[in-house]
Amino acid sequence: MTKKALILIADGTEEMEFTITYDTLVRAGVSVTSAYVPAENDTNTGYTSPPFAKGSRGINILPDTYFSPQDATPDKFDLLVIPGGAKGAETISSSSPVQHLVRRYLEEGKFVGMVCAGSLAALTAGLARRPLTSHPSVKGKLEKDFEYSEEPVVVSGTLVTSRGPGTTFPFAFTLVELLLGKEKRAEVVGPMVFPANTFA
Amino acid sequence: MTKKALILIADGTEEMEFTITYDTLVRAGVSVTSAYVPAENDTNTGYTSPPFAKGSRGINILPDTYFSPQDATPDKFDLLVIPGGAKGAETISSSSPVQHLVRRYLEEGKFVGMVCAGSLAALTAGLARRPLTSHPSVKGKLEKDFEYSEEPVVVSGTLVTSRGPGTTFPFAFTLVELLLGKEKRAEVVGPMVFPANTFA
């Protein structure tokens, strides 16, 4: 049975975090869908065909679809991913349908991945205190309500959090391993040709 | 004086290699332009507004512009980058205007970066024998004509080559250092939050 992942994207999403996660999951055989979350003041809200998302460093990415809460439920996907990038993470984490989905995914034992400022969604979704990491720039907002860690990737039940572009490869490999096992992880890492001892 | 980089993109370009290089250069303050190189049988050839490039793992990226040889000359940019992804690298490296530009950039002391299968452009451009690396999958096509290395990043004069998605961060950091110095490299690496001892 093919595993399915939904990756959210917004204007200001960190394009490396988005791309590394999406591409790595596809390499593992996961069926990946990206869904555009409009900002609250986005005049395009309601379009059925998504506009492009303008990444945090100016790369324009065409999402696969427009975010629609009823098409994003945990019966349809095994994994929900929230990438970082300050403005993108703010848009995504402040969406109440996204907050609701984060809670439902975790309640139903499905995986939720958050990287960088994307970890703010753990706070806005009102998750119970648990181990978590994030980009250092948002540590101050999270350390009171969570067991804040500085590990590159933190797995807490089915919540997987990570720190930034520099930890997104191990974040994505951890998601592959949780969904499909250690062998699949090794199969995906090999052809990417990491320098010796990197992410080993 | 702001440094300028031109990154080529085609259908089948490896989207992590493209995105990591583009984003890292932007973080360093480089003015980056992506230019879409159409495949020879691309019915869109001649459009003045580029279509999106379909990445090797299905991420659709909107290039900044359409590749035009007269707008890509070494007087306009400090760096020309050719990313990998089998199909994308084939399209880009088989373009005779690209081959001509690769030679001109190197003759004029400007930087050329090639990563993964993008290193095939060294062969198609007819570059003289020199140290070089590439993705292992195209080693067989390159090892007779070049001093083939398995180092993550190989700098040979102003030609910088690298191996795959797993070496694209150090590839991009090397380009930043060559264009802007060691301090700028460190300034860019820090906020990306790599795990300890990674790409140090």
Short mmCIF file of C-alpha atoms in Angstrom, two decimals:
data_model
loop_
_atom_site.label_atom_id
_atom_site.label_comp_id
_atom_site.label_asym_id
_atom_site.label_seq_id
_atom_site.Cartn_x
_atom_site.Cartn_y
_atom_site.Cartn_z
CA MET A 1 0.00 0.00 0.00
CA THR A 2 1.55 3.30 -1.12
CA LYS A 3 2.15 5.74 1.72
CA LYS A 4 0.76 9.24 1.23
CA ALA A 5 2.08 12.58 2.46
CA LEU A 6 0.60 16.06 2.41
CA ILE A 7 3.08 18.95 2.55
CA LEU A 8 1.70 22.42 3.18
CA ILE A 9 3.22 25.43 1.43
CA ALA A 10 2.53 29.18 1.63
CA ASP A 11 4.12 32.40 0.49
CA GLY A 12 7.35 32.63 2.47
CA THR A 13 7.84 28.88 2.93
CA GLU A 14 11.55 27.96 3.13
CA GLU A 15 11.99 26.38 -0.29
CA MET A 16 14.90 24.10 0.69
CA GLU A 17 12.94 22.62 3.59
CA PHE A 18 9.92 22.10 1.34
CA THR A 19 11.89 20.67 -1.59
CA ILE A 20 14.23 18.38 0.37
CA THR A 21 11.28 16.83 2.23
CA TYR A 22 9.06 16.45 -0.86
CA ASP A 23 11.81 15.08 -3.12
CA THR A 24 13.17 12.65 -0.49
CA LEU A 25 9.69 11.25 0.19
CA VAL A 26 9.09 10.79 -3.57
CA ARG A 27 12.42 8.96 -3.85
CA ALA A 28 11.15 6.60 -1.13
CA GLY A 29 8.02 5.85 -3.17
CA VAL A 30 5.68 7.99 -1.07
CA SER A 31 2.83 9.68 -2.96
CA VAL A 32 3.33 13.35 -2.11
CA THR A 33 0.86 16.21 -2.53
CA SER A 34 1.71 19.84 -1.85
CA ALA A 35 -1.17 22.11 -0.86
CA TYR A 36 -1.12 25.91 -0.90
CA VAL A 37 -2.32 27.66 2.24
CA PRO A 38 -3.22 31.27 1.42
CA ALA A 39 -2.45 34.08 3.84
CA GLU A 40 -5.54 35.54 5.50
CA ASN A 41 -5.31 38.69 3.41
CA ASP A 42 -4.66 36.73 0.20
CA THR A 43 -7.00 38.02 -2.47
CA ASN A 44 -6.62 34.72 -4.30
CA THR A 45 -8.43 32.83 -1.52
CA GLY A 46 -11.06 30.66 -3.04
CA TYR A 47 -9.34 30.06 -6.35
CA THR A 48 -9.70 26.41 -7.29
CA SER A 49 -6.37 26.41 -9.08
CA PRO A 50 -3.53 27.45 -6.78
CA PRO A 51 -1.30 30.38 -7.59
CA PHE A 52 2.39 29.76 -7.16
CA ALA A 53 3.94 30.02 -3.72
CA LYS A 54 6.76 32.55 -3.47
CA GLY A 55 9.48 30.92 -1.39
CA SER A 56 11.40 32.74 1.34
CA ARG A 57 14.39 33.23 -0.99
CA GLY A 58 12.40 33.98 -4.12
CA ILE A 59 11.94 30.59 -5.77
CA ASN A 60 8.39 30.31 -7.10
CA ILE A 61 6.86 26.85 -6.69
CA LEU A 62 3.58 25.64 -8.19
CA PRO A 63 1.77 23.66 -5.49
CA ASP A 64 -0.06 20.51 -6.54
CA THR A 65 -3.35 21.74 -5.15
CA TYR A 66 -5.10 24.34 -3.01
CA PHE A 67 -5.36 23.46 0.68
CA SER A 68 -8.82 22.22 1.47
CA PRO A 69 -9.45 20.95 5.03
CA GLN A 70 -11.89 18.23 3.92
CA ASP A 71 -9.34 16.82 1.45
CA ALA A 72 -6.53 16.87 4.02
CA THR A 73 -7.98 14.58 6.70
CA PRO A 74 -5.91 11.81 8.34
CA ASP A 75 -7.89 9.05 6.59
CA LYS A 76 -6.39 10.34 3.30
CA PHE A 77 -2.71 10.72 4.30
CA ASP A 78 -0.15 9.00 6.51
CA LEU A 79 1.87 12.15 7.10
CA LEU A 80 1.25 15.90 7.30
CA VAL A 81 4.31 18.17 6.95
CA ILE A 82 4.66 21.83 7.91
CA PRO A 83 7.88 23.40 6.62
CA GLY A 84 9.49 26.55 7.96
CA GLY A 85 10.33 29.95 6.58
CA ALA A 86 9.13 32.69 8.96
CA LYS A 87 6.28 34.11 6.88
CA GLY A 88 5.13 30.76 5.49
CA ALA A 89 5.15 29.11 8.91
CA GLU A 90 3.17 32.03 10.34
CA THR A 91 0.48 31.66 7.66
CA ILE A 92 0.26 27.89 8.04
CA SER A 93 0.44 27.74 11.84
CA SER A 94 -2.17 30.47 12.27
CA SER A 95 -4.71 28.61 10.12
CA SER A 96 -7.35 27.12 12.41
CA PRO A 97 -8.19 24.30 9.94
CA VAL A 98 -4.47 23.37 9.97
CA GLN A 99 -4.38 23.49 13.78
CA HIS A 100 -7.41 21.18 13.88
CA LEU A 101 -5.79 18.77 11.42
CA VAL A 102 -2.54 18.65 13.42
CA ARG A 103 -4.52 17.52 16.47
CA ARG A 104 -6.55 14.98 14.47
CA TYR A 105 -3.48 13.44 12.79
CA LEU A 106 -1.78 12.93 16.15
CA GLU A 107 -4.96 11.64 17.82
CA GLU A 108 -5.36 9.09 15.03
CA GLY A 109 -1.74 7.96 15.22
CA LYS A 110 -0.76 9.53 11.90
CA PHE A 111 2.59 11.30 11.52
CA VAL A 112 3.03 15.07 11.66
CA GLY A 113 6.37 16.62 10.66
CA MET A 114 7.34 20.20 11.51
CA VAL A 115 10.65 21.80 10.64
CA CYS A 116 12.21 25.15 11.55
CA ALA A 117 9.55 27.81 12.32
CA GLY A 118 6.96 25.21 11.26
CA SER A 119 7.19 23.91 14.85
CA LEU A 120 5.12 26.94 15.88
CA ALA A 121 2.13 24.88 14.74
CA ALA A 122 2.64 22.67 17.81
CA LEU A 123 1.98 25.76 19.93
CA THR A 124 -0.92 27.17 17.90
CA ALA A 125 -2.55 23.72 17.76
CA GLY A 126 -2.39 23.64 21.56
CA LEU A 127 -0.52 20.33 21.75
CA ALA A 128 0.25 18.95 25.19
CA ARG A 129 3.77 19.40 26.59
CA ARG A 130 6.22 17.01 24.90
CA PRO A 131 9.78 16.94 23.51
CA LEU A 132 10.19 19.19 20.47
CA THR A 133 12.74 21.22 18.55
CA SER A 134 12.60 24.15 16.10
CA HIS A 135 14.72 26.82 14.49
CA PRO A 136 16.63 28.68 17.25
CA SER A 137 14.86 31.92 16.20
CA VAL A 138 11.52 30.64 17.58
CA LYS A 139 12.90 28.76 20.60
CA GLY A 140 11.72 31.58 22.88
CA LYS A 141 8.11 31.03 21.84
CA LEU A 142 8.22 27.27 22.43
CA GLU A 143 10.48 26.53 25.40
CA LYS A 144 7.90 27.35 28.06
CA ASP A 145 5.23 24.98 26.70
CA PHE A 146 7.40 22.10 25.47
CA GLU A 147 10.41 20.05 26.53
CA TYR A 148 12.69 21.99 24.21
CA SER A 149 15.53 19.98 22.67
CA GLU A 150 18.45 21.02 20.46
CA GLU A 151 18.75 17.63 18.75
CA PRO A 152 18.60 17.81 14.91
CA VAL A 153 15.45 15.66 14.80
CA VAL A 154 13.10 14.95 17.70
CA VAL A 155 10.57 12.11 17.51
CA SER A 156 7.81 12.30 20.12
CA GLY A 157 5.13 9.69 19.44
CA THR A 158 4.07 10.48 15.88
CA LEU A 159 5.23 14.11 16.04
CA VAL A 160 8.59 14.66 14.32
CA THR A 161 10.24 18.07 14.65
CA SER A 162 13.48 19.47 13.26
CA ARG A 163 15.55 22.66 13.18
CA GLY A 164 16.28 24.20 9.78
CA PRO A 165 17.54 23.66 6.23
CA GLY A 166 20.67 22.04 7.68
CA THR A 167 18.63 19.33 9.43
CA THR A 168 16.02 18.74 6.74
CA PHE A 169 17.81 15.77 5.16
CA PRO A 170 17.91 13.83 8.46
CA PHE A 171 14.32 15.01 9.13
CA ALA A 172 13.15 13.60 5.78
CA PHE A 173 15.15 10.37 6.27
CA THR A 174 13.55 9.93 9.70
CA LEU A 175 10.09 10.30 8.12
CA VAL A 176 11.02 7.70 5.47
CA GLU A 177 12.22 5.31 8.17
CA LEU A 178 9.07 5.78 10.28
CA LEU A 179 6.80 5.22 7.27
CA LEU A 180 8.74 2.52 5.43
CA GLY A 181 11.58 1.18 7.56
CA LYS A 182 15.36 1.33 7.88
CA GLU A 183 16.05 -0.47 4.60
CA LYS A 184 14.10 2.06 2.57
CA ARG A 185 15.94 4.85 4.37
CA ALA A 186 19.31 3.38 3.37
CA GLU A 187 18.08 2.85 -0.21
CA VAL A 188 17.14 6.54 -0.49
CA VAL A 189 20.26 7.94 1.19
CA GLY A 190 22.78 6.03 -0.98
CA PRO A 191 22.24 7.64 -4.41
CA MET A 192 22.26 11.14 -2.92
CA VAL A 193 26.05 10.79 -2.45
CA PHE A 194 26.57 12.43 0.93
CA PRO A 195 30.16 13.13 2.01
CA ALA A 196 31.57 10.35 4.22
CA ASN A 197 30.15 10.31 7.77
CA THR A 198 27.43 12.88 6.96
CA PHE A 199 23.96 11.97 8.20
CA ALA A 200 25.23 8.39 8.62
CA MET B 1 29.20 45.34 -6.03
CA THR B 2 26.48 42.67 -5.88
CA LYS B 3 27.57 39.33 -7.30
CA LYS B 4 25.28 37.78 -9.89
CA ALA B 5 24.56 34.14 -10.63
CA LEU B 6 22.64 32.45 -13.43
CA ILE B 7 21.23 28.99 -12.67
CA LEU B 8 19.90 26.96 -15.57
CA ILE B 9 16.83 24.77 -15.14
CA ALA B 10 15.00 22.36 -17.45
CA ASP B 11 12.32 19.72 -17.23
CA GLY B 12 13.89 16.95 -15.17
CA THR B 13 16.28 19.16 -13.20
CA GLU B 14 16.96 17.76 -9.71
CA GLU B 15 14.91 20.19 -7.66
CA MET B 16 16.96 19.84 -4.44
CA GLU B 17 20.20 20.64 -6.27
CA PHE B 18 18.56 23.64 -7.95
CA THR B 19 16.85 24.91 -4.80
CA ILE B 20 19.74 24.45 -2.35
CA THR B 21 22.13 26.29 -4.68
CA TYR B 22 19.71 29.13 -5.50
CA ASP B 23 18.54 29.66 -1.92
CA THR B 24 22.07 29.51 -0.43
CA LEU B 25 23.38 32.05 -2.94
CA VAL B 26 20.43 34.38 -2.17
CA ARG B 27 21.19 34.05 1.56
CA ALA B 28 24.74 35.19 0.75
CA GLY B 29 23.41 38.32 -0.96
CA VAL B 30 24.03 37.10 -4.51
CA SER B 31 21.52 38.26 -7.13
CA VAL B 32 20.29 34.97 -8.61
CA THR B 33 18.39 34.43 -11.86
CA SER B 34 17.03 31.06 -12.96
CA ALA B 35 16.64 30.52 -16.70
CA TYR B 36 14.58 27.78 -18.33
CA VAL B 37 16.31 25.77 -21.05
CA PRO B 38 13.68 24.03 -23.21
CA ALA B 39 14.25 20.51 -24.50
CA GLU B 40 14.87 20.35 -28.25
CA ASN B 41 11.45 18.85 -28.85
CA ASP B 42 9.76 21.33 -26.51
CA THR B 43 6.78 22.78 -28.31
CA ASN B 44 6.95 25.78 -25.99
CA THR B 45 10.28 26.88 -27.49
CA GLY B 46 10.07 30.51 -28.33
CA TYR B 47 7.62 31.50 -25.62
CA THR B 48 8.77 34.74 -24.09
CA SER B 49 7.30 33.83 -20.71
CA PRO B 50 8.72 30.56 -19.40
CA PRO B 51 6.49 27.64 -18.59
CA PHE B 52 7.23 25.95 -15.30
CA ALA B 53 10.03 23.41 -15.11
CA LYS B 54 8.89 19.99 -13.94
CA GLY B 55 11.55 18.76 -11.50
CA SER B 56 12.90 15.21 -11.47
CA ARG B 57 10.67 14.31 -8.50
CA GLY B 58 7.61 16.24 -9.63
CA ILE B 59 8.01 19.67 -8.02
CA ASN B 60 7.04 22.36 -10.50
CA ILE B 61 9.21 25.46 -10.36
CA LEU B 62 8.58 28.75 -12.16
CA PRO B 63 11.91 29.92 -13.58
CA ASP B 64 12.69 33.63 -13.40
CA THR B 65 13.20 33.87 -17.16
CA TYR B 66 13.61 31.98 -20.40
CA PHE B 67 17.21 31.08 -21.29
CA SER B 68 18.51 33.48 -23.90
CA PRO B 69 22.21 33.12 -24.88
CA GLN B 70 22.70 36.87 -25.41
CA ASP B 71 21.39 37.64 -21.91
CA ALA B 72 23.54 34.94 -20.28
CA THR B 73 27.01 36.16 -21.25
CA PRO B 74 29.90 36.30 -18.73
CA ASP B 75 29.88 40.12 -18.68
CA LYS B 76 26.42 39.88 -17.04
CA PHE B 77 27.07 37.20 -14.37
CA ASP B 78 29.88 36.07 -12.08
CA LEU B 79 28.70 32.48 -11.96
CA LEU B 80 26.87 30.02 -14.22
CA VAL B 81 25.37 26.92 -12.53
CA ILE B 82 24.24 23.68 -14.17
CA PRO B 83 22.32 21.42 -11.77
CA GLY B 84 21.80 17.69 -12.22
CA GLY B 85 18.83 15.43 -12.63
CA ALA B 86 19.36 13.04 -15.55
CA LYS B 87 16.84 14.47 -18.01
CA GLY B 88 17.43 18.10 -17.09
CA ALA B 89 21.21 17.74 -17.31
CA GLU B 90 20.86 16.06 -20.72
CA THR B 91 18.75 18.96 -22.04
CA ILE B 92 21.09 21.62 -20.65
CA SER B 93 24.39 19.93 -21.53
CA SER B 94 23.29 19.16 -25.09
CA SER B 95 22.45 22.83 -25.78
CA SER B 96 25.17 24.26 -28.00
CA PRO B 97 24.58 27.85 -26.73
CA VAL B 98 25.12 26.52 -23.18
CA GLN B 99 28.28 24.68 -24.24
CA HIS B 100 29.58 27.90 -25.82
CA LEU B 101 28.79 29.88 -22.64
CA VAL B 102 30.57 27.33 -20.41
CA ARG B 103 33.74 27.82 -22.46
CA ARG B 104 33.39 31.63 -22.45
CA TYR B 105 32.81 31.85 -18.69
CA LEU B 106 35.94 29.81 -17.98
CA GLU B 107 38.03 31.69 -20.59
CA GLU B 108 37.02 34.97 -18.98
CA GLY B 109 37.80 33.78 -15.47
CA LYS B 110 34.14 33.61 -14.37
CA PHE B 111 32.90 30.71 -12.24
CA VAL B 112 31.01 27.71 -13.58
CA GLY B 113 29.37 25.26 -11.18
CA MET B 114 28.18 21.81 -12.21
CA VAL B 115 26.60 19.29 -9.88
CA CYS B 116 25.58 15.65 -10.32
CA ALA B 117 24.82 14.81 -13.99
CA GLY B 118 25.30 18.53 -14.70
CA SER B 119 29.03 17.73 -14.95
CA LEU B 120 28.27 16.20 -18.36
CA ALA B 121 28.38 19.78 -19.64
CA ALA B 122 32.16 19.71 -19.10
CA LEU B 123 32.30 16.90 -21.66
CA THR B 124 29.82 18.34 -24.16
CA ALA B 125 31.53 21.76 -23.95
CA GLY B 126 34.79 20.02 -24.87
CA LEU B 127 36.72 21.31 -21.86
CA ALA B 128 40.38 20.34 -21.59
CA ARG B 129 41.34 17.52 -19.21
CA ARG B 130 41.21 18.68 -15.58
CA PRO B 131 40.08 17.46 -12.14
CA LEU B 132 36.31 16.98 -11.92
CA THR B 133 33.60 15.03 -10.12
CA SER B 134 29.98 14.10 -10.86
CA HIS B 135 27.20 11.79 -9.80
CA PRO B 136 28.55 8.20 -9.82
CA SER B 137 25.93 7.30 -12.46
CA VAL B 138 27.76 9.36 -15.11
CA LYS B 139 31.33 8.62 -13.97
CA GLY B 140 31.75 6.20 -16.90
CA LYS B 141 31.14 8.99 -19.41
CA LEU B 142 33.65 11.36 -17.79
CA GLU B 143 36.57 9.35 -16.41
CA LYS B 144 38.39 8.96 -19.73
CA ASP B 145 38.47 12.68 -20.52
CA PHE B 146 38.98 14.15 -17.04
CA GLU B 147 40.98 13.53 -13.86
CA TYR B 148 37.99 11.96 -12.14
CA SER B 149 37.77 12.58 -8.39
CA GLU B 150 35.37 11.27 -5.76
CA GLU B 151 35.73 14.31 -3.50
CA PRO B 152 32.38 15.98 -2.60
CA VAL B 153 33.42 19.25 -4.26
CA VAL B 154 36.25 19.72 -6.76
CA VAL B 155 37.59 23.19 -7.58
CA SER B 156 39.69 23.36 -10.75
CA GLY B 157 40.48 26.96 -11.64
CA THR B 158 37.04 28.55 -11.87
CA LEU B 159 35.24 25.26 -12.56
CA VAL B 160 33.51 23.85 -9.47
CA THR B 161 31.97 20.37 -9.70
CA SER B 162 30.07 18.26 -7.18
CA ARG B 163 28.30 14.92 -6.83
CA GLY B 164 24.62 14.94 -5.95
CA PRO B 165 21.91 16.26 -3.62
CA GLY B 166 24.03 15.09 -0.67
CA THR B 167 26.94 17.34 -1.67
CA THR B 168 24.96 20.36 -2.84
CA PHE B 169 25.20 22.24 0.46
CA PRO B 170 29.04 22.11 0.48
CA PHE B 171 28.97 22.88 -3.29
CA ALA B 172 26.88 26.00 -2.67
CA PHE B 173 29.02 27.03 0.32
CA THR B 174 32.15 26.67 -1.82
CA LEU B 175 30.59 28.95 -4.46
CA VAL B 176 29.75 31.52 -1.75
CA GLU B 177 33.32 31.39 -0.44
CA LEU B 178 34.82 31.77 -3.92
CA LEU B 179 32.56 34.73 -4.72
CA LEU B 180 32.44 36.45 -1.33
CA GLY B 181 34.99 34.94 1.05
CA LYS B 182 35.18 32.68 4.08
CA GLU B 183 33.39 35.08 6.42
CA LYS B 184 30.31 35.22 4.21
CA ARG B 185 30.35 31.44 4.00
CA ALA B 186 30.30 31.14 7.80
CA GLU B 187 27.56 33.78 8.03
CA VAL B 188 25.36 31.77 5.67
CA VAL B 189 26.05 28.34 7.19
CA GLY B 190 25.24 29.32 10.80
CA PRO B 191 21.47 30.02 10.62
CA MET B 192 20.86 26.83 8.62
CA VAL B 193 21.46 24.85 11.87
CA PHE B 194 23.45 21.87 10.59
CA PRO B 195 24.01 18.99 13.00
CA ALA B 196 27.37 19.24 14.79
CA ASN B 197 30.38 18.42 12.59
CA THR B 198 28.32 18.39 9.38
CA PHE B 199 29.83 20.38 6.49
CA ALA B 200 32.07 22.06 9.06
#
